[in-house]
Amino acid sequence: MDNNNYDVIVIGGGPAGLTAGIYLARGKMKTLILNEGTAGGQMVLTHEVANYPGVESISGYQLSNIMKNQAKNFGCVIKSNLKITGLNLESEVKTVEVNNKDIYTAQAVILATGGRSRTLHVPGEDKFKGKGISYCATCDGDFFQDKDIIVVGGGNSALEEAVSLTKYASSVTIVHQFDNFQAFQHAVEEAERNEKISFIMESKIIEFIGEESLEKVVIENQKTKETFEKEINGVFIFIGYEPNTEKFKGIVELNKWNEIVTKNNLETNIPGVFAAGDSIQKRYRQITTAVADGTVAALGAMEYINNLHALVQA
Amino acid sequence: MLHTNLKHVASEQEFNELLQNNENVMVCCGRMGPMCVPVYGVMEEIESEYKHVAFRDLEFDGPHAHVIRSLPECKNFSGLPFTVYFKNGKVVKATSSIQSMEQVTDILNENFGK
Ligand SMILES: Cc1cc2nc3c(=O)[nH]c(=O)nc-3n(C[C@H](O)[C@H](O)[C@H](O)COP(=O)(O)OP(=O)(O)OC[C@H]3O[C@@H](n4cnc5c(N)ncnc54)[C@H](O)[C@@H]3O)c2cc1C
């Protein structure tokens, strides 16, 4: 059990969590990173990172491996692809349960669980993932050579990816729930200029239908609530990101977008619980900002622990 | 070549030998993209736990990828990676697109045992 006692547990192993791990382990804090997915987080999903200062160009996978090794070399323990099944953050000794069996304790915890692509959550979406439904144009675009596809969304990603998918598809229909786009005007204009692109506005896909692979979708007009079926070969979904904070609901303070609310030093409403990266309330979500947050949260956690020790000694 | 820590299938002959010499095989055929890397990550993580399974990756755009791409089980696939599970040389399961740790281990446990 002693082996499971740490100074700091970092929940999430993306750039924010790994950076916190580097700072904490280097500061001689016994540190554990618990990560539900692959270490590196969204960074491993990035083909090329060209805006990380000091490195002209690098794949996200490589940058993740460097950060992971850096943290490990300072003595940080990293456990990935696991499930957090229990949390007790309020008491002075914080506990985290993993895979319904292992309990880890720490004096401070950093929440760095990042975000993920939003899904539509409509019938058929799971069944046809990889069989007509995709969330990545660069990965799967070439499967739709000369096919008719739909792009769902109205932000920059949706409009830019719709244009890029016209390299392959014979037609691209953009389905968007509102009557105007959230994307930059130049992205909207480029999509509007493209002859292969058409638009179905104020509408949502409410069902995916097919046998072995996707054959058609049911589209609902948001104003009239009228529905119709459209035959289609593929659907690409780009409807933004949501923070991975479900597990913290009712425990730490979240805002209305479910982002973690933090003070300037990135401490949450619970003493000794800090948060960093894409899961917190902030405007810009990049590797550089996640790395900066990881640093601030780690230094805050160290200060918190040092103050606890000073109190005990006094 | 795929930049993973997994063993790679480098030729058709190697693929055939892999199936001949191993009862349980999992092959993930993909690129270094957002949907594929997490699946390689899961395989790397569980490789030491599932010693009775041979884990390999295979480059989707490489000259030997047809051994996976042309399988009837992958006919309707349109999302990378194509992940195929073989028992005694026969396909027992195939999935398309990103899979979680839980999804992969469920398939392994069901078809190859823990
Ligand atoms: C396709 C794509 C391309 C991008 N390109 C760039 C770019 O070129 N430059 C740039 O600066 N930024 C880029 N970004 C943004 C950048 O990747 C993110 O801002 C950054 O990764 C956020 O870091 P993070 O550590 O906060 O979260 P994440 O990277 O999301 O990492 C969070 C980690 O926590 C894990 N996790 C989630 N829930 C839990 C839980 N309950 N318990 C334990 N672990 C959990 C996740 O599995 C993940 O590993 C890109 C993002 C995407 C999706």
Short mmCIF file of C-alpha atoms and ligand atoms in Angstrom, two decimals:
data_model
loop_
_atom_site.label_atom_id
_atom_site.label_comp_id
_atom_site.label_asym_id
_atom_site.label_seq_id
_atom_site.Cartn_x
_atom_site.Cartn_y
_atom_site.Cartn_z
CA MET A 1 0.00 0.00 0.00
CA ASP A 2 2.90 2.35 0.83
CA ASN A 3 3.94 2.10 -2.78
CA ASN A 4 0.61 3.62 -3.74
CA ASN A 5 1.19 6.79 -1.70
CA TYR A 6 2.35 9.77 -3.75
CA ASP A 7 2.96 13.44 -3.13
CA VAL A 8 1.01 14.40 -6.24
CA ILE A 9 -1.29 12.49 -8.57
CA VAL A 10 -1.85 14.01 -12.00
CA ILE A 11 -5.03 12.82 -13.69
CA GLY A 12 -4.53 12.99 -17.47
CA GLY A 13 -1.33 12.53 -19.46
CA GLY A 14 -1.56 15.05 -22.29
CA PRO A 15 0.93 17.93 -22.62
CA ALA A 16 -0.49 19.62 -19.49
CA GLY A 17 -0.23 16.47 -17.35
CA LEU A 18 3.17 15.44 -18.71
CA THR A 19 4.59 18.91 -18.11
CA ALA A 20 3.26 18.86 -14.55
CA GLY A 21 4.93 15.45 -14.20
CA ILE A 22 8.27 16.84 -15.43
CA TYR A 23 8.22 19.80 -13.01
CA LEU A 24 6.99 17.78 -10.02
CA ALA A 25 9.36 14.84 -10.44
CA ARG A 26 12.26 17.18 -11.04
CA GLY A 27 11.24 19.02 -7.86
CA LYS A 28 11.62 15.67 -6.01
CA MET A 29 7.90 15.16 -5.54
CA LYS A 30 6.81 11.51 -5.76
CA THR A 31 4.52 11.83 -8.75
CA LEU A 32 2.04 9.54 -10.49
CA ILE A 33 0.29 10.30 -13.77
CA LEU A 34 -2.92 8.33 -14.31
CA ASN A 35 -4.12 8.53 -17.89
CA GLU A 36 -7.26 6.99 -19.36
CA GLY A 37 -6.01 7.03 -22.95
CA THR A 38 -2.64 7.06 -24.69
CA ALA A 39 0.00 9.26 -23.03
CA GLY A 40 0.30 12.45 -25.07
CA GLY A 41 -3.45 13.06 -25.27
CA GLN A 42 -4.68 15.07 -28.25
CA MET A 43 -1.05 15.77 -29.12
CA VAL A 44 -0.66 12.23 -30.49
CA LEU A 45 -3.56 12.99 -32.81
CA THR A 46 -1.63 15.78 -34.49
CA HIS A 47 0.20 14.85 -37.69
CA GLU A 48 2.56 17.78 -37.56
CA VAL A 49 3.17 20.29 -34.81
CA ALA A 50 4.79 23.37 -36.35
CA ASN A 51 4.05 25.95 -33.66
CA TYR A 52 5.81 24.52 -30.61
CA PRO A 53 8.70 26.92 -29.94
CA GLY A 54 12.15 25.39 -30.14
CA VAL A 55 11.12 22.61 -32.51
CA GLU A 56 10.62 23.64 -36.13
CA SER A 57 8.42 20.70 -37.02
CA ILE A 58 7.70 17.41 -35.30
CA SER A 59 4.91 14.81 -35.32
CA GLY A 60 2.62 14.96 -32.30
CA TYR A 61 3.45 11.32 -31.60
CA GLN A 62 7.17 12.06 -31.38
CA LEU A 63 6.68 15.17 -29.24
CA SER A 64 4.50 13.09 -26.89
CA ASN A 65 7.17 10.41 -26.59
CA ILE A 66 9.83 13.02 -25.78
CA MET A 67 7.67 14.62 -23.06
CA LYS A 68 6.77 11.17 -21.68
CA ASN A 69 10.41 10.06 -21.50
CA GLN A 70 11.45 13.39 -19.99
CA ALA A 71 8.90 12.92 -17.17
CA LYS A 72 9.88 9.25 -16.67
CA ASN A 73 13.59 10.10 -16.58
CA PHE A 74 12.96 12.48 -13.67
CA GLY A 75 11.24 9.60 -11.83
CA CYS A 76 7.59 10.26 -12.62
CA VAL A 77 5.46 7.09 -12.81
CA ILE A 78 3.06 7.02 -15.76
CA LYS A 79 0.16 4.57 -16.02
CA SER A 80 -1.93 4.73 -19.19
CA ASN A 81 -5.04 3.16 -20.73
CA LEU A 82 -6.74 2.68 -17.40
CA LYS A 83 -10.08 3.71 -15.91
CA ILE A 84 -10.55 6.06 -12.97
CA THR A 85 -13.36 4.44 -10.97
CA GLY A 86 -13.39 6.50 -7.79
CA LEU A 87 -12.29 9.89 -6.49
CA ASN A 88 -12.11 11.45 -3.06
CA LEU A 89 -10.60 14.91 -3.40
CA GLU A 90 -12.14 16.81 -0.50
CA SER A 91 -10.16 15.36 2.39
CA GLU A 92 -6.55 16.30 3.14
CA VAL A 93 -5.33 12.93 1.83
CA LYS A 94 -6.80 12.57 -1.64
CA THR A 95 -7.60 9.11 -3.00
CA VAL A 96 -8.01 7.89 -6.57
CA GLU A 97 -9.36 4.43 -7.38
CA VAL A 98 -8.30 2.79 -10.64
CA ASN A 99 -9.95 -0.12 -12.48
CA ASN A 100 -12.22 -0.77 -9.48
CA LYS A 101 -9.29 -2.25 -7.53
CA ASP A 102 -6.16 -0.14 -7.02
CA ILE A 103 -6.27 2.81 -4.61
CA TYR A 104 -3.66 5.59 -4.86
CA THR A 105 -3.30 8.44 -2.38
CA ALA A 106 -1.67 11.88 -2.58
CA GLN A 107 -1.53 15.21 -0.82
CA ALA A 108 -2.31 17.14 -3.97
CA VAL A 109 -4.02 16.30 -7.25
CA ILE A 110 -3.81 17.98 -10.65
CA LEU A 111 -6.71 17.50 -13.04
CA ALA A 112 -5.46 17.60 -16.64
CA THR A 113 -7.99 15.54 -18.56
CA GLY A 114 -8.16 17.74 -21.67
CA GLY A 115 -10.95 17.44 -24.19
CA ARG A 116 -12.31 15.30 -27.01
CA SER A 117 -14.27 15.64 -30.25
CA ARG A 118 -17.98 15.97 -29.73
CA THR A 119 -20.14 13.24 -31.16
CA LEU A 120 -23.76 13.60 -32.28
CA HIS A 121 -25.13 10.93 -29.89
CA VAL A 122 -27.84 9.85 -32.34
CA PRO A 123 -28.98 6.32 -33.30
CA GLY A 124 -26.61 4.51 -35.66
CA GLU A 125 -23.56 6.68 -34.90
CA ASP A 126 -21.65 3.91 -33.08
CA LYS A 127 -22.67 1.21 -35.54
CA PHE A 128 -21.36 3.06 -38.59
CA LYS A 129 -18.17 4.52 -37.10
CA GLY A 130 -15.51 3.46 -39.61
CA LYS A 131 -18.23 2.16 -41.94
CA GLY A 132 -19.33 5.51 -43.32
CA ILE A 133 -18.95 7.83 -40.33
CA SER A 134 -15.61 9.53 -39.70
CA TYR A 135 -14.18 12.23 -37.44
CA CYS A 136 -10.93 12.71 -39.38
CA ALA A 137 -10.73 14.00 -42.96
CA THR A 138 -6.98 13.44 -43.36
CA CYS A 139 -7.33 9.83 -42.15
CA ASP A 140 -10.36 8.67 -44.09
CA GLY A 141 -10.94 11.17 -46.92
CA ASP A 142 -9.47 8.90 -49.59
CA PHE A 143 -12.07 6.18 -48.89
CA PHE A 144 -14.65 8.55 -50.34
CA GLN A 145 -13.19 9.06 -53.82
CA ASP A 146 -16.07 10.04 -56.16
CA LYS A 147 -18.63 9.51 -53.41
CA ASP A 148 -21.32 11.78 -51.97
CA ILE A 149 -20.65 12.86 -48.44
CA ILE A 150 -21.99 15.11 -45.69
CA VAL A 151 -19.94 17.29 -43.36
CA VAL A 152 -21.69 18.15 -40.10
CA GLY A 153 -20.75 21.42 -38.36
CA GLY A 154 -20.43 25.14 -38.83
CA GLY A 155 -17.08 26.07 -37.28
CA ASN A 156 -13.66 26.51 -38.86
CA SER A 157 -12.81 22.80 -38.79
CA ALA A 158 -16.05 21.80 -40.50
CA LEU A 159 -15.74 24.35 -43.30
CA GLU A 160 -12.00 23.85 -43.87
CA GLU A 161 -12.33 20.06 -43.86
CA ALA A 162 -15.36 20.26 -46.20
CA VAL A 163 -13.20 22.13 -48.72
CA SER A 164 -10.33 19.65 -48.30
CA LEU A 165 -12.71 16.69 -48.78
CA THR A 166 -13.75 18.01 -52.22
CA LYS A 167 -10.35 16.65 -53.40
CA TYR A 168 -11.92 13.19 -53.12
CA ALA A 169 -15.70 13.39 -52.96
CA SER A 170 -17.98 14.15 -55.91
CA SER A 171 -20.24 16.20 -53.67
CA VAL A 172 -20.05 17.57 -50.13
CA THR A 173 -23.20 18.72 -48.32
CA ILE A 174 -22.65 20.77 -45.19
CA VAL A 175 -25.38 20.19 -42.60
CA HIS A 176 -25.43 22.84 -39.89
CA GLN A 177 -27.87 23.36 -37.03
CA PHE A 178 -27.97 27.17 -37.18
CA ASP A 179 -28.77 29.68 -39.94
CA ASN A 180 -25.25 31.16 -39.84
CA PHE A 181 -21.73 29.82 -39.46
CA GLN A 182 -19.38 30.24 -36.51
CA ALA A 183 -16.34 29.91 -38.79
CA PHE A 184 -14.15 32.82 -39.95
CA GLN A 185 -15.63 34.67 -42.93
CA HIS A 186 -12.79 33.63 -45.27
CA ALA A 187 -13.47 29.94 -44.52
CA VAL A 188 -17.18 30.43 -45.21
CA GLU A 189 -16.46 32.24 -48.47
CA GLU A 190 -14.05 29.55 -49.65
CA ALA A 191 -16.69 26.87 -49.00
CA GLU A 192 -19.38 28.93 -50.75
CA ARG A 193 -17.16 29.38 -53.80
CA ASN A 194 -16.56 25.64 -54.15
CA GLU A 195 -18.89 24.15 -56.77
CA LYS A 196 -18.93 20.73 -55.13
CA ILE A 197 -20.25 22.11 -51.83
CA SER A 198 -23.92 22.67 -50.98
CA PHE A 199 -25.58 23.59 -47.69
CA ILE A 200 -28.50 22.37 -45.59
CA MET A 201 -28.91 24.96 -42.84
CA GLU A 202 -30.88 24.93 -39.60
CA SER A 203 -30.91 21.15 -39.72
CA LYS A 204 -29.59 18.20 -37.77
CA ILE A 205 -28.93 14.56 -38.56
CA ILE A 206 -31.14 12.57 -36.21
CA GLU A 207 -30.44 9.01 -37.42
CA PHE A 208 -27.94 6.98 -39.45
CA ILE A 209 -29.37 4.08 -41.48
CA GLY A 210 -27.82 1.16 -43.38
CA GLU A 211 -27.09 -2.57 -43.41
CA GLU A 212 -23.35 -3.34 -43.42
CA SER A 213 -22.32 0.26 -44.03
CA LEU A 214 -23.96 3.68 -43.93
CA GLU A 215 -26.56 4.16 -46.68
CA LYS A 216 -28.66 7.14 -45.64
CA VAL A 217 -29.33 9.69 -42.93
CA VAL A 218 -32.50 11.23 -41.53
CA ILE A 219 -32.29 15.03 -41.41
CA GLU A 220 -34.58 17.20 -39.32
CA ASN A 221 -35.23 20.88 -39.97
CA GLN A 222 -34.85 22.67 -36.65
CA LYS A 223 -37.54 25.26 -37.40
CA THR A 224 -40.31 23.19 -38.97
CA LYS A 225 -39.33 19.83 -37.34
CA GLU A 226 -39.95 18.25 -40.78
CA THR A 227 -37.72 15.26 -41.52
CA PHE A 228 -36.45 13.70 -44.73
CA GLU A 229 -34.08 10.90 -45.72
CA LYS A 230 -30.94 11.53 -47.76
CA GLU A 231 -28.90 8.78 -49.41
CA ILE A 232 -25.24 9.24 -48.63
CA ASN A 233 -21.93 7.31 -48.70
CA GLY A 234 -20.19 9.04 -45.84
CA VAL A 235 -20.58 11.56 -43.03
CA PHE A 236 -17.73 13.53 -41.45
CA ILE A 237 -18.53 15.07 -38.06
CA PHE A 238 -16.73 18.23 -36.88
CA ILE A 239 -18.87 19.78 -34.17
CA GLY A 240 -16.23 20.97 -31.78
CA TYR A 241 -14.69 19.75 -28.57
CA GLU A 242 -15.94 19.10 -25.08
CA PRO A 243 -13.93 18.93 -21.85
CA ASN A 244 -13.35 15.52 -20.22
CA THR A 245 -14.78 16.57 -16.87
CA GLU A 246 -17.75 14.20 -16.31
CA LYS A 247 -15.90 12.48 -13.49
CA PHE A 248 -15.46 15.78 -11.61
CA LYS A 249 -19.12 16.90 -11.74
CA GLY A 250 -20.40 17.61 -8.24
CA ILE A 251 -16.84 17.46 -6.88
CA VAL A 252 -15.00 20.49 -8.30
CA GLU A 253 -16.64 23.67 -9.56
CA LEU A 254 -17.42 23.57 -13.30
CA ASN A 255 -18.84 26.39 -15.44
CA LYS A 256 -21.87 25.99 -17.73
CA TRP A 257 -19.67 24.48 -20.46
CA ASN A 258 -18.39 21.90 -17.95
CA GLU A 259 -14.94 23.49 -17.90
CA ILE A 260 -13.10 23.47 -14.55
CA VAL A 261 -13.12 26.85 -12.80
CA THR A 262 -9.70 27.80 -11.39
CA LYS A 263 -8.02 30.66 -9.54
CA ASN A 264 -4.92 32.45 -10.91
CA ASN A 265 -2.59 29.77 -9.52
CA LEU A 266 -4.82 27.14 -11.17
CA GLU A 267 -6.15 25.84 -7.86
CA THR A 268 -9.81 24.74 -7.98
CA ASN A 269 -12.40 25.38 -5.28
CA ILE A 270 -10.90 22.45 -3.33
CA PRO A 271 -7.61 23.11 -1.50
CA GLY A 272 -4.82 20.98 -2.92
CA VAL A 273 -6.69 20.24 -6.14
CA PHE A 274 -5.31 22.04 -9.18
CA ALA A 275 -6.31 21.89 -12.85
CA ALA A 276 -4.47 22.50 -16.11
CA GLY A 277 -4.84 22.39 -19.88
CA ASP A 278 -7.84 22.14 -22.18
CA SER A 279 -10.23 21.03 -19.44
CA ILE A 280 -10.13 24.38 -17.62
CA GLN A 281 -12.08 27.56 -18.27
CA LYS A 282 -9.96 29.53 -20.75
CA ARG A 283 -10.00 30.98 -24.22
CA TYR A 284 -7.08 29.45 -26.14
CA ARG A 285 -6.39 25.71 -26.31
CA GLN A 286 -2.96 24.86 -27.66
CA ILE A 287 0.00 22.69 -26.67
CA THR A 288 1.88 25.79 -25.53
CA THR A 289 -0.99 26.92 -23.28
CA ALA A 290 -1.43 23.39 -21.88
CA VAL A 291 2.29 23.18 -21.14
CA ALA A 292 2.20 26.57 -19.42
CA ASP A 293 -0.81 25.51 -17.32
CA GLY A 294 0.94 22.26 -16.38
CA THR A 295 3.90 24.27 -15.12
CA VAL A 296 1.78 26.68 -13.06
CA ALA A 297 -0.32 23.87 -11.55
CA ALA A 298 2.78 21.83 -10.67
CA LEU A 299 4.46 24.78 -8.97
CA GLY A 300 1.19 25.56 -7.15
CA ALA A 301 0.88 21.95 -5.98
CA MET A 302 4.48 21.97 -4.72
CA GLU A 303 3.90 25.20 -2.81
CA TYR A 304 0.70 23.75 -1.33
CA ILE A 305 2.54 20.63 -0.12
CA ASN A 306 5.47 22.63 1.24
CA ASN A 307 3.02 24.83 3.18
CA LEU A 308 1.31 21.72 4.59
CA HIS A 309 4.70 20.43 5.79
CA ALA A 310 5.59 23.83 7.28
CA LEU A 311 2.29 23.83 9.20
CA VAL A 312 2.96 20.34 10.57
CA GLN A 313 6.47 21.37 11.68
CA ALA A 314 5.21 24.53 13.35
CA MET B 1 7.48 2.45 -41.75
CA LEU B 2 5.19 3.03 -38.78
CA HIS B 3 6.97 4.70 -35.86
CA THR B 4 5.56 2.53 -33.10
CA ASN B 5 7.16 0.24 -30.53
CA LEU B 6 5.25 -2.72 -31.96
CA LYS B 7 6.71 -5.37 -34.25
CA HIS B 8 5.86 -4.60 -37.87
CA VAL B 9 4.69 -6.94 -40.62
CA ALA B 10 7.27 -6.20 -43.30
CA SER B 11 6.34 -8.65 -46.07
CA GLU B 12 3.62 -10.99 -47.25
CA GLN B 13 5.81 -13.96 -46.36
CA GLU B 14 6.24 -12.61 -42.84
CA PHE B 15 2.47 -12.22 -42.57
CA ASN B 16 1.87 -15.82 -43.68
CA GLU B 17 4.50 -17.10 -41.24
CA LEU B 18 2.93 -15.01 -38.47
CA LEU B 19 -0.43 -16.73 -38.99
CA GLN B 20 1.16 -20.17 -39.34
CA ASN B 21 3.29 -19.91 -36.20
CA ASN B 22 0.84 -18.20 -33.82
CA GLU B 23 -2.55 -19.36 -32.64
CA ASN B 24 -3.71 -15.84 -31.71
CA VAL B 25 -2.81 -12.78 -33.76
CA MET B 26 -3.90 -9.14 -33.73
CA VAL B 27 -2.83 -6.97 -36.68
CA CYS B 28 -3.52 -3.23 -36.80
CA CYS B 29 -3.22 -1.84 -40.32
CA GLY B 30 -3.05 1.94 -40.40
CA ARG B 31 -1.08 5.16 -40.71
CA MET B 32 0.43 7.45 -38.07
CA GLY B 33 -2.86 9.34 -37.80
CA PRO B 34 -5.26 10.38 -35.04
CA MET B 35 -7.47 7.31 -35.28
CA CYS B 36 -4.62 4.78 -35.56
CA VAL B 37 -2.07 5.96 -32.96
CA PRO B 38 -4.41 5.35 -29.97
CA VAL B 39 -4.93 1.73 -31.12
CA TYR B 40 -1.15 1.16 -31.39
CA GLY B 41 -0.91 2.73 -27.90
CA VAL B 42 -3.41 0.21 -26.51
CA MET B 43 -1.53 -2.69 -28.16
CA GLU B 44 1.82 -1.51 -26.75
CA GLU B 45 0.27 -1.20 -23.32
CA ILE B 46 -1.26 -4.69 -23.17
CA GLU B 47 1.36 -6.64 -25.14
CA SER B 48 3.12 -7.88 -22.00
CA GLU B 49 -0.19 -8.90 -20.39
CA TYR B 50 -1.37 -10.98 -23.36
CA LYS B 51 1.69 -13.12 -23.98
CA HIS B 52 -0.42 -15.69 -25.85
CA VAL B 53 -1.27 -13.12 -28.55
CA ALA B 54 1.10 -11.89 -31.28
CA PHE B 55 0.64 -8.13 -31.77
CA ARG B 56 1.74 -6.52 -35.04
CA ASP B 57 1.17 -3.35 -37.01
CA LEU B 58 1.17 -3.01 -40.78
CA GLU B 59 1.55 0.15 -42.86
CA PHE B 60 -1.71 0.84 -44.69
CA ASP B 61 0.05 2.41 -47.68
CA GLY B 62 2.80 -0.20 -47.87
CA PRO B 63 3.07 -2.79 -50.65
CA HIS B 64 1.95 -5.67 -48.41
CA ALA B 65 -1.14 -4.07 -46.89
CA HIS B 66 -3.38 -5.94 -49.35
CA VAL B 67 -3.15 -8.96 -47.01
CA ILE B 68 -5.46 -7.01 -44.69
CA ARG B 69 -7.12 -4.53 -47.05
CA SER B 70 -8.48 -7.23 -49.35
CA LEU B 71 -9.99 -9.41 -46.63
CA PRO B 72 -13.75 -9.85 -47.13
CA GLU B 73 -14.22 -8.87 -43.47
CA CYS B 74 -12.82 -5.41 -44.31
CA LYS B 75 -14.92 -4.92 -47.43
CA ASN B 76 -17.22 -2.29 -45.92
CA PHE B 77 -14.55 -0.50 -43.92
CA SER B 78 -13.97 3.20 -44.54
CA GLY B 79 -12.13 4.27 -41.41
CA LEU B 80 -8.54 3.72 -40.36
CA PRO B 81 -7.15 1.64 -38.82
CA PHE B 82 -8.36 -1.77 -40.00
CA THR B 83 -7.73 -4.08 -37.03
CA VAL B 84 -8.04 -7.82 -37.61
CA TYR B 85 -7.92 -10.67 -35.09
CA PHE B 86 -6.91 -14.15 -36.28
CA LYS B 87 -7.26 -17.51 -34.51
CA ASN B 88 -5.47 -20.44 -36.13
CA GLY B 89 -5.08 -18.36 -39.29
CA LYS B 90 -8.80 -17.51 -39.56
CA VAL B 91 -10.35 -14.10 -39.03
CA VAL B 92 -12.46 -14.10 -35.85
CA LYS B 93 -13.11 -10.36 -35.66
CA ALA B 94 -12.33 -7.17 -37.58
CA THR B 95 -12.91 -3.55 -36.59
CA SER B 96 -12.69 -0.25 -38.44
CA SER B 97 -11.60 3.13 -36.97
CA ILE B 98 -10.41 4.03 -33.47
CA GLN B 99 -11.03 1.54 -30.64
CA SER B 100 -10.67 2.00 -26.89
CA MET B 101 -8.68 -0.17 -24.51
CA GLU B 102 -11.95 -1.69 -23.32
CA GLN B 103 -13.14 -2.55 -26.83
CA VAL B 104 -9.82 -4.19 -27.73
CA THR B 105 -9.52 -6.21 -24.51
CA ASP B 106 -13.17 -7.33 -24.77
CA ILE B 107 -12.40 -8.79 -28.21
CA LEU B 108 -9.15 -10.38 -27.03
CA ASN B 109 -10.78 -11.92 -23.94
CA GLU B 110 -13.74 -13.22 -25.90
CA ASN B 111 -11.73 -14.78 -28.69
CA PHE B 112 -8.35 -15.65 -27.21
CA GLY B 113 -9.02 -15.78 -23.43
CA LYS B 114 -7.30 -13.69 -20.77
C1 LIG C 1 -6.34 17.15 -34.52
C2 LIG C 1 -5.72 18.16 -33.58
C3 LIG C 1 -4.65 18.93 -33.98
C4 LIG C 1 -4.05 19.86 -33.12
N1 LIG C 1 -2.98 20.57 -33.56
C5 LIG C 1 -2.34 21.40 -32.71
C6 LIG C 1 -1.14 22.09 -33.11
O1 LIG C 1 -0.68 21.91 -34.25
N2 LIG C 1 -0.54 22.92 -32.21
C7 LIG C 1 -1.03 23.11 -30.95
O2 LIG C 1 -0.42 23.84 -30.17
N3 LIG C 1 -2.16 22.48 -30.54
C8 LIG C 1 -2.83 21.62 -31.39
N4 LIG C 1 -3.96 20.99 -30.96
C9 LIG C 1 -4.48 21.26 -29.60
C10 LIG C 1 -3.65 20.55 -28.53
O3 LIG C 1 -3.43 19.20 -28.92
C11 LIG C 1 -4.38 20.59 -27.20
O4 LIG C 1 -4.63 21.94 -26.86
C12 LIG C 1 -3.55 19.95 -26.09
O5 LIG C 1 -3.25 18.60 -26.39
C13 LIG C 1 -4.28 20.00 -24.75
O6 LIG C 1 -3.50 19.36 -23.79
P1 LIG C 1 -4.12 18.77 -22.44
O7 LIG C 1 -3.00 18.08 -21.75
O8 LIG C 1 -4.85 19.81 -21.74
O9 LIG C 1 -5.24 17.72 -22.87
P2 LIG C 1 -5.22 16.46 -23.83
O10 LIG C 1 -4.17 16.57 -24.86
O11 LIG C 1 -6.62 16.30 -24.26
O12 LIG C 1 -4.82 15.25 -22.86
C14 LIG C 1 -5.66 14.82 -21.82
C15 LIG C 1 -5.35 13.38 -21.46
O13 LIG C 1 -6.18 13.01 -20.37
C16 LIG C 1 -6.76 11.73 -20.60
N5 LIG C 1 -8.03 11.66 -19.88
C17 LIG C 1 -9.25 12.10 -20.25
N6 LIG C 1 -10.16 11.85 -19.30
C18 LIG C 1 -9.50 11.25 -18.29
C19 LIG C 1 -9.88 10.75 -17.02
N7 LIG C 1 -11.13 10.85 -16.57
N8 LIG C 1 -8.93 10.18 -16.26
C20 LIG C 1 -7.65 10.08 -16.67
N9 LIG C 1 -7.23 10.54 -17.86
C21 LIG C 1 -8.14 11.12 -18.66
C22 LIG C 1 -6.91 11.67 -22.08
O14 LIG C 1 -6.96 10.31 -22.52
C23 LIG C 1 -5.65 12.38 -22.57
O15 LIG C 1 -4.59 11.46 -22.68
C24 LIG C 1 -4.57 20.05 -31.80
C25 LIG C 1 -5.66 19.26 -31.38
C26 LIG C 1 -6.24 18.32 -32.24
C27 LIG C 1 -7.39 17.49 -31.78
#
